[in-house]
Short mmCIF file of C-alpha atoms in Angstrom, two decimals:
data_model
loop_
_atom_site.label_atom_id
_atom_site.label_comp_id
_atom_site.label_asym_id
_atom_site.label_seq_id
_atom_site.Cartn_x
_atom_site.Cartn_y
_atom_site.Cartn_z
CA MET A 1 14.01 0.75 26.13
CA THR A 2 17.44 -0.07 24.79
CA ILE A 3 18.94 -0.32 21.36
CA GLU A 4 21.25 -3.26 21.17
CA VAL A 5 23.56 -3.97 18.30
CA GLN A 6 23.14 -7.44 16.86
CA GLU A 7 26.48 -9.12 16.49
CA ASP A 8 25.32 -11.74 14.06
CA ARG A 9 24.59 -9.69 10.97
CA PRO A 10 25.22 -12.26 8.26
CA VAL A 11 27.88 -11.43 5.75
CA ARG A 12 26.70 -13.93 3.17
CA THR A 13 25.35 -12.64 -0.10
CA VAL A 14 22.61 -13.98 -2.33
CA ALA A 15 22.81 -14.03 -6.12
CA LEU A 16 20.99 -11.15 -7.83
CA SER A 17 19.00 -13.57 -9.96
CA GLU A 18 17.87 -15.37 -6.81
CA LEU A 19 16.67 -12.10 -5.23
CA PHE A 20 14.89 -11.11 -8.43
CA LEU A 21 13.17 -14.48 -8.81
CA ALA A 22 12.18 -14.74 -5.15
CA PHE A 23 10.33 -11.41 -5.25
CA ALA A 24 8.93 -12.08 -8.72
CA GLY A 25 7.45 -15.28 -7.31
CA ILE A 26 5.98 -13.41 -4.34
CA SER A 27 4.44 -10.76 -6.57
CA ILE A 28 2.60 -13.28 -8.72
CA MET A 29 1.21 -15.13 -5.70
CA GLY A 30 0.04 -11.91 -4.17
CA PHE A 31 -3.65 -11.81 -4.96
CA GLY A 32 -5.15 -9.46 -2.39
CA GLY A 33 -2.32 -9.22 0.08
CA VAL A 34 1.30 -10.04 -0.66
CA LEU A 35 2.58 -9.78 2.88
CA PRO A 36 1.91 -13.36 4.13
CA TRP A 37 3.80 -14.69 1.12
CA VAL A 38 6.73 -12.40 1.78
CA ARG A 39 7.10 -13.86 5.28
CA TRP A 40 6.77 -17.40 3.96
CA MET A 41 9.37 -16.86 1.24
CA ILE A 42 11.94 -15.06 3.40
CA VAL A 43 11.58 -16.91 6.69
CA GLU A 44 10.42 -20.40 5.78
CA ARG A 45 11.31 -21.19 2.19
CA ARG A 46 14.67 -19.45 1.69
CA ARG A 47 15.58 -18.98 5.38
CA TRP A 48 17.22 -15.64 4.68
CA MET A 49 16.04 -14.27 8.04
CA ASN A 50 14.69 -15.78 11.22
CA GLU A 51 11.26 -14.83 12.55
CA GLU A 52 12.64 -12.17 14.91
CA GLU A 53 14.74 -10.48 12.23
CA PHE A 54 11.78 -10.47 9.88
CA ILE A 55 9.44 -8.86 12.43
CA ASN A 56 12.09 -6.24 13.15
CA ALA A 57 12.50 -5.52 9.43
CA LEU A 58 8.76 -5.42 8.80
CA SER A 59 8.14 -3.10 11.74
CA LEU A 60 10.72 -0.68 10.41
CA CYS A 61 9.41 -0.90 6.83
CA GLN A 62 5.86 -0.13 7.98
CA LEU A 63 7.06 3.17 9.41
CA LEU A 64 8.72 4.27 6.18
CA PRO A 65 6.88 5.87 3.26
CA GLY A 66 6.03 3.57 0.35
CA GLY A 67 4.27 0.22 0.16
CA ASN A 68 5.26 -2.22 2.93
CA VAL A 69 6.09 -4.99 0.51
CA MET A 70 8.14 -2.68 -1.71
CA ASN A 71 10.12 -1.54 1.31
CA ILE A 72 10.67 -5.10 2.51
CA SER A 73 11.98 -6.09 -0.92
CA VAL A 74 14.45 -3.18 -0.91
CA TYR A 75 15.49 -3.95 2.67
CA VAL A 76 16.09 -7.64 2.02
CA GLY A 77 17.73 -6.96 -1.36
CA GLU A 78 20.13 -4.48 0.23
CA ARG A 79 21.03 -6.80 3.08
CA PHE A 80 21.93 -9.72 0.88
CA GLY A 81 23.12 -7.98 -2.27
CA GLY A 82 23.86 -4.31 -1.60
CA LEU A 83 22.57 -1.68 -4.02
CA PRO A 84 22.32 -4.09 -6.99
CA GLY A 85 20.47 -6.54 -4.76
CA ALA A 86 17.95 -3.87 -3.69
CA VAL A 87 17.30 -2.93 -7.32
CA ALA A 88 16.99 -6.60 -8.35
CA ALA A 89 14.51 -7.39 -5.57
CA LEU A 90 12.31 -4.35 -6.27
CA ALA A 91 12.43 -4.96 -10.02
CA GLY A 92 11.43 -8.59 -9.42
CA LEU A 93 8.50 -7.47 -7.30
CA LEU A 94 7.22 -4.90 -9.80
CA LEU A 95 7.98 -6.21 -13.29
CA ALA A 96 5.42 -8.98 -13.74
CA PRO A 97 2.51 -7.22 -11.92
CA CYS A 98 3.08 -4.04 -13.96
CA LEU A 99 2.95 -5.97 -17.22
CA ILE A 100 -0.12 -7.94 -16.12
CA VAL A 101 -2.01 -4.85 -14.98
CA ILE A 102 -1.24 -3.03 -18.25
CA GLY A 103 -2.47 -6.11 -20.12
CA LEU A 104 -5.71 -5.96 -18.13
CA GLY A 105 -5.92 -2.23 -18.88
CA GLY A 106 -5.54 -2.98 -22.58
CA LEU A 107 -8.30 -5.59 -22.43
CA PHE A 108 -10.55 -3.13 -20.64
CA GLN A 109 -9.85 -0.46 -23.24
CA ALA A 110 -10.68 -2.90 -26.04
CA TYR A 111 -13.84 -4.39 -24.52
CA GLY A 112 -14.86 -1.76 -21.97
CA HIS A 113 -17.61 -0.39 -24.20
CA LEU A 114 -19.58 -3.67 -24.04
CA PRO A 115 -22.52 -3.40 -21.61
CA ALA A 116 -21.68 -6.76 -19.95
CA VAL A 117 -18.08 -5.65 -19.32
CA GLN A 118 -19.28 -2.31 -17.97
CA GLY A 119 -21.60 -4.17 -15.62
CA MET A 120 -18.74 -6.38 -14.54
CA PHE A 121 -16.62 -3.36 -13.72
CA ARG A 122 -19.40 -1.67 -11.79
CA GLY A 123 -19.49 -4.84 -9.68
CA VAL A 124 -15.70 -5.07 -9.31
CA SER A 125 -15.36 -1.35 -8.50
CA ALA A 126 -18.05 -1.52 -5.82
CA THR A 127 -16.32 -4.58 -4.35
CA ALA A 128 -12.82 -3.08 -4.45
CA ALA A 129 -14.20 -0.01 -2.65
CA GLY A 130 -15.94 -2.21 -0.08
CA LEU A 131 -12.74 -4.20 0.48
CA ILE A 132 -10.79 -1.07 1.39
CA LEU A 133 -13.59 0.15 3.67
CA GLY A 134 -13.81 -3.28 5.32
CA MET A 135 -10.04 -3.47 5.76
CA GLY A 136 -10.06 -0.03 7.42
CA LEU A 137 -12.89 -1.07 9.74
CA ARG A 138 -11.09 -4.28 10.73
CA MET A 139 -7.96 -2.29 11.52
CA ALA A 140 -9.94 0.33 13.46
CA TRP A 141 -11.74 -2.36 15.50
CA ARG A 142 -8.50 -3.18 17.32
CA TYR A 143 -8.38 0.38 18.64
CA ARG A 144 -12.05 0.60 19.70
CA ARG A 145 -11.19 0.97 23.38
CA ASP A 146 -8.02 3.02 22.91
CA VAL A 147 -8.83 6.51 24.16
CA ARG A 148 -5.57 7.87 22.76
CA ALA A 149 -6.03 6.49 19.25
CA LEU A 150 -9.74 7.10 18.62
CA PRO A 151 -9.68 10.95 18.64
CA VAL A 152 -6.67 10.87 16.28
CA LEU A 153 -8.44 8.40 13.99
CA ALA A 154 -11.63 10.48 13.96
CA ALA A 155 -9.74 13.73 13.38
CA THR A 156 -7.92 12.17 10.41
CA ILE A 157 -11.16 11.04 8.79
CA VAL A 158 -12.84 14.42 9.33
CA ALA A 159 -9.82 16.25 7.91
CA MET A 160 -9.35 13.98 4.90
CA ALA A 161 -12.83 12.77 3.94
CA TRP A 162 -14.92 15.74 5.12
CA PHE A 163 -12.75 18.86 4.76
CA LYS A 164 -10.57 17.30 2.05
CA LEU A 165 -7.42 18.88 3.48
CA PRO A 166 -4.17 18.16 1.64
CA LEU A 167 -2.42 15.05 2.97
CA LEU A 168 0.70 17.08 3.73
CA VAL A 169 -1.31 19.25 6.14
CA ILE A 170 -2.58 16.16 7.95
CA LEU A 171 0.90 14.63 8.15
CA ALA A 172 2.28 17.93 9.48
CA THR A 173 -0.40 18.43 12.15
CA ILE A 174 -2.31 15.32 13.26
CA LEU A 175 0.64 12.91 12.96
CA PRO A 176 2.99 14.84 15.28
CA VAL A 177 0.17 15.28 17.80
CA SER A 178 -0.48 11.53 17.73
CA LEU A 179 3.22 10.77 18.22
CA ILE A 180 3.39 13.23 21.12
CA ILE A 181 0.32 11.65 22.75
CA VAL A 182 1.87 8.18 22.47
CA TRP A 183 5.26 9.41 23.65
CA THR A 184 3.98 11.25 26.72
CA THR A 185 1.67 8.41 27.80
CA ARG A 186 4.11 5.55 27.20
CA GLN A 187 4.71 3.05 29.97
CA ARG A 188 8.25 2.85 31.13
CA MET B 1 -0.28 20.42 -23.24
CA ASN B 2 2.62 18.64 -24.91
CA GLU B 3 3.69 15.13 -24.04
CA ARG B 4 6.85 16.06 -22.23
CA SER B 5 5.03 18.25 -19.74
CA VAL B 6 2.55 15.45 -19.04
CA LEU B 7 5.44 13.09 -18.26
CA THR B 8 7.03 15.72 -16.02
CA ASP B 9 3.73 16.20 -14.18
CA LEU B 10 3.39 12.43 -13.73
CA ALA B 11 6.95 12.17 -12.39
CA VAL B 12 6.62 15.07 -9.94
CA GLN B 13 3.14 14.11 -8.76
CA PHE B 14 3.95 10.48 -8.02
CA ALA B 15 7.36 11.20 -6.50
CA LEU B 16 5.62 13.55 -4.05
CA LEU B 17 2.94 10.95 -3.32
CA SER B 18 5.66 8.38 -2.66
CA LEU B 19 7.19 10.61 0.02
CA MET B 20 3.80 11.13 1.66
CA SER B 21 2.75 7.47 1.55
CA ILE B 22 3.36 6.70 5.22
CA GLY B 23 0.98 3.82 5.79
CA GLY B 24 1.26 2.59 2.22
CA ILE B 25 -0.36 3.30 -1.12
CA ILE B 26 -3.96 2.76 0.02
CA ALA B 27 -3.57 5.58 2.54
CA VAL B 28 -2.79 8.09 -0.22
CA VAL B 29 -5.76 7.21 -2.46
CA PRO B 30 -7.73 10.40 -1.58
CA GLU B 31 -4.64 12.54 -2.27
CA MET B 32 -3.97 10.63 -5.50
CA HIS B 33 -7.61 11.08 -6.52
CA SER B 34 -7.52 14.81 -5.99
CA ALA B 35 -4.23 15.12 -7.93
CA VAL B 36 -5.28 12.90 -10.84
CA VAL B 37 -8.93 14.00 -11.16
CA GLU B 38 -9.02 17.57 -9.87
CA THR B 39 -5.54 19.12 -10.16
CA HIS B 40 -4.47 17.61 -13.49
CA ASN B 41 -7.83 16.62 -15.03
CA TRP B 42 -6.28 13.41 -16.33
CA MET B 43 -9.49 11.38 -16.00
CA SER B 44 -12.94 11.25 -14.42
CA SER B 45 -13.59 10.08 -10.89
CA THR B 46 -15.26 6.93 -12.25
CA ASP B 47 -12.23 6.14 -14.45
CA PHE B 48 -9.98 6.54 -11.44
CA VAL B 49 -12.02 4.09 -9.38
CA THR B 50 -12.19 1.64 -12.31
CA LEU B 51 -8.39 1.69 -12.63
CA PHE B 52 -8.09 1.22 -8.87
CA ALA B 53 -10.41 -1.80 -9.07
CA LEU B 54 -8.43 -3.24 -12.01
CA ALA B 55 -5.20 -2.93 -10.04
CA GLN B 56 -6.83 -4.59 -7.00
CA ALA B 57 -8.02 -7.46 -9.18
CA ALA B 58 -4.51 -8.05 -10.55
CA PRO B 59 -1.78 -9.86 -8.59
CA GLY B 60 1.00 -7.81 -7.06
CA PRO B 61 1.56 -4.89 -4.70
CA ASN B 62 -0.99 -2.05 -4.47
CA VAL B 63 1.43 0.36 -6.11
CA ILE B 64 0.57 -1.01 -9.57
CA VAL B 65 -2.47 1.29 -9.59
CA VAL B 66 0.08 4.04 -10.26
CA THR B 67 1.45 2.10 -13.23
CA LEU B 68 -2.05 1.86 -14.62
CA ILE B 69 -2.74 5.58 -14.15
CA GLY B 70 0.52 6.42 -15.94
CA TRP B 71 -0.44 4.09 -18.77
CA LYS B 72 -3.90 5.62 -19.11
CA VAL B 73 -2.48 9.17 -19.12
CA ALA B 74 0.52 8.72 -21.43
CA GLY B 75 0.80 5.14 -22.68
CA ALA B 76 3.74 2.80 -22.03
CA LEU B 77 6.16 5.65 -21.38
CA GLY B 78 3.69 7.15 -18.91
CA ALA B 79 3.44 3.80 -17.11
CA LEU B 80 7.22 3.61 -16.85
CA VAL B 81 7.63 7.21 -15.67
CA ALA B 82 4.85 6.95 -13.07
CA THR B 83 6.15 3.62 -11.72
CA VAL B 84 9.76 4.81 -11.47
CA ALA B 85 8.63 8.10 -9.90
CA VAL B 86 6.50 6.43 -7.22
CA SER B 87 9.21 3.83 -6.47
CA THR B 88 12.37 5.92 -6.34
CA PRO B 89 11.89 8.12 -3.23
CA SER B 90 10.64 5.24 -1.08
CA PHE B 91 13.39 3.03 -2.55
CA LEU B 92 16.08 5.48 -1.46
CA ILE B 93 14.61 5.74 2.04
CA ALA B 94 14.20 1.96 2.49
CA TYR B 95 17.71 1.41 1.08
CA THR B 96 19.21 3.90 3.52
CA ALA B 97 17.28 2.38 6.42
CA SER B 98 18.49 -1.11 5.57
CA ARG B 99 22.05 0.06 5.01
CA PHE B 100 22.40 1.91 8.28
CA TRP B 101 19.77 0.62 10.70
CA SER B 102 19.33 -3.05 9.95
CA HIS B 103 21.90 -4.04 12.57
CA PHE B 104 19.95 -2.27 15.29
CA ASN B 105 17.33 -4.24 17.09
CA ALA B 106 15.04 -1.34 17.91
CA LEU B 107 11.73 -3.15 17.96
CA ASP B 108 10.53 -1.30 21.08
CA TRP B 109 11.07 2.01 19.32
CA TYR B 110 9.34 0.82 16.15
CA ARG B 111 6.34 -0.34 18.21
CA LEU B 112 6.12 3.04 19.94
CA PHE B 113 6.23 4.90 16.64
CA GLU B 114 3.73 2.50 15.13
CA ARG B 115 1.24 3.19 17.90
CA GLY B 116 1.46 6.88 16.99
CA ILE B 117 1.26 6.37 13.24
CA ALA B 118 -1.37 3.62 13.15
CA PRO B 119 -4.47 5.73 14.03
CA VAL B 120 -3.54 8.25 11.33
CA THR B 121 -2.93 5.47 8.79
CA ILE B 122 -6.23 3.77 9.64
CA GLY B 123 -8.06 7.10 9.40
CA LEU B 124 -6.53 7.63 5.95
CA ILE B 125 -7.44 4.09 4.81
CA LEU B 126 -11.04 4.60 5.99
CA SER B 127 -11.08 7.92 4.11
CA SER B 128 -9.89 6.05 1.01
CA GLY B 129 -12.66 3.50 1.50
CA LEU B 130 -15.27 6.26 1.89
CA LEU B 131 -14.10 8.08 -1.24
CA LEU B 132 -13.97 4.93 -3.38
CA THR B 133 -17.37 3.76 -2.13
CA ASN B 134 -18.88 7.17 -2.75
CA VAL B 135 -17.75 7.12 -6.40
CA ALA B 136 -18.36 3.41 -7.06
CA THR B 137 -21.89 3.21 -5.64
CA ASN B 138 -24.00 5.28 -7.99
CA SER B 139 -26.93 2.86 -7.87
CA TRP B 140 -28.77 0.77 -5.30
CA SER B 141 -27.34 -2.44 -6.72
CA SER B 142 -23.72 -1.27 -6.49
CA LEU B 143 -24.40 0.02 -2.97
CA ILE B 144 -25.63 -3.46 -2.04
CA VAL B 145 -22.49 -5.02 -3.56
CA SER B 146 -20.25 -2.71 -1.51
CA ALA B 147 -22.23 -3.35 1.67
CA LEU B 148 -22.12 -7.12 1.14
CA THR B 149 -18.36 -6.93 0.58
CA VAL B 150 -17.80 -5.00 3.81
CA ALA B 151 -20.08 -7.37 5.72
CA SER B 152 -18.41 -10.52 4.36
CA LEU B 153 -14.95 -9.14 5.10
CA LEU B 154 -15.91 -8.26 8.68
CA ARG B 155 -17.71 -11.56 9.24
CA TRP B 156 -15.42 -14.12 7.63
CA ALA B 157 -12.16 -12.38 6.66
CA ASN B 158 -12.44 -14.29 3.38
CA SER B 159 -10.08 -13.89 0.46
CA PRO B 160 -10.78 -10.68 -1.49
CA LEU B 161 -10.58 -12.75 -4.65
CA ILE B 162 -13.84 -14.53 -3.76
CA ALA B 163 -15.70 -11.23 -3.31
CA LEU B 164 -14.21 -9.78 -6.50
CA GLY B 165 -15.13 -12.90 -8.46
CA CYS B 166 -18.73 -12.96 -7.20
CA ALA B 167 -19.20 -9.27 -7.98
CA ALA B 168 -17.68 -9.65 -11.44
CA LEU B 169 -20.08 -12.51 -12.24
CA ALA B 170 -23.07 -10.59 -10.86
CA GLY B 171 -22.07 -7.56 -12.94
CA LEU B 172 -21.47 -9.63 -16.05
CA ALA B 173 -24.95 -11.11 -15.68
CA GLY B 174 -26.39 -7.60 -15.54
CA PHE B 175 -27.35 -7.36 -11.88
CA VAL B 176 -25.18 -4.34 -11.00
#
């Protein structure tokens, strides 16, 4: 396992407005999953990164706290526009969705008392909950034969959903154990 | 409780959540729920799940649920404070990572770490799903909607928008 320094880190910069607009565009397209659009925009449409660079960036961003797409926007913004670029990219990603969601909230506040709207939201809430459960099950399915991952996964669910332990406790106990298990059983 | 202390609580609460959100925003839903509903008494469990569903139905990253919670608790200023608070810590970390690590090609290391983090993340996401389902399914009809959603996602991996649309129509027509 070696860390090699890439010699070809591009020095070119991208205009702040371009970073802002690119991520604003991604955010609006992102119904139920923004990530595929991020790859399309960065790798295929604008060609800011090649596939390998993008996978490297995404893998790093998934390890960091915060939403993956938020982290990618900051990462890409920084690389092509420094601190102002990072701010522009994140602002582009968040601005329109925040305004839209507050607009929806306002509509719900105005019409939420109507029985039909309440029914609609019971349906949407049950679906949104099912979508998260289904997403978790799909992700867990990949690890169904992984004897290292399954006990960790089960312990996390018991701690969080059953005993309702604070997240910080879980991150300070189960996470290090999981990392140690993976580290000690890694294949060289 | 005066308005300034509510804004301070929003800022502190969501900045802390941001630092703990390894695995993304969905993974911290149970923690967010306990902070918003139990610790601060900002809203009921049902309100929390409704706001979550609204944010899922809107375009954009999952983090906008935090914007909506801030808005519900303290209006436009609350939305701004909550959004900035949840973005800033992870922004600083991602910025630093890009600034200092982006020229390393350490994919093998990332993969190793990911294998350690993934089971915890998935456990947290399933816990989020269990909590949301528990609150959202207070009747047989809503339980059926949730079950159908899970089944359709596992069977066809269809767009969530289709499931949300069908459920909204069924609810509007009075079936849920």
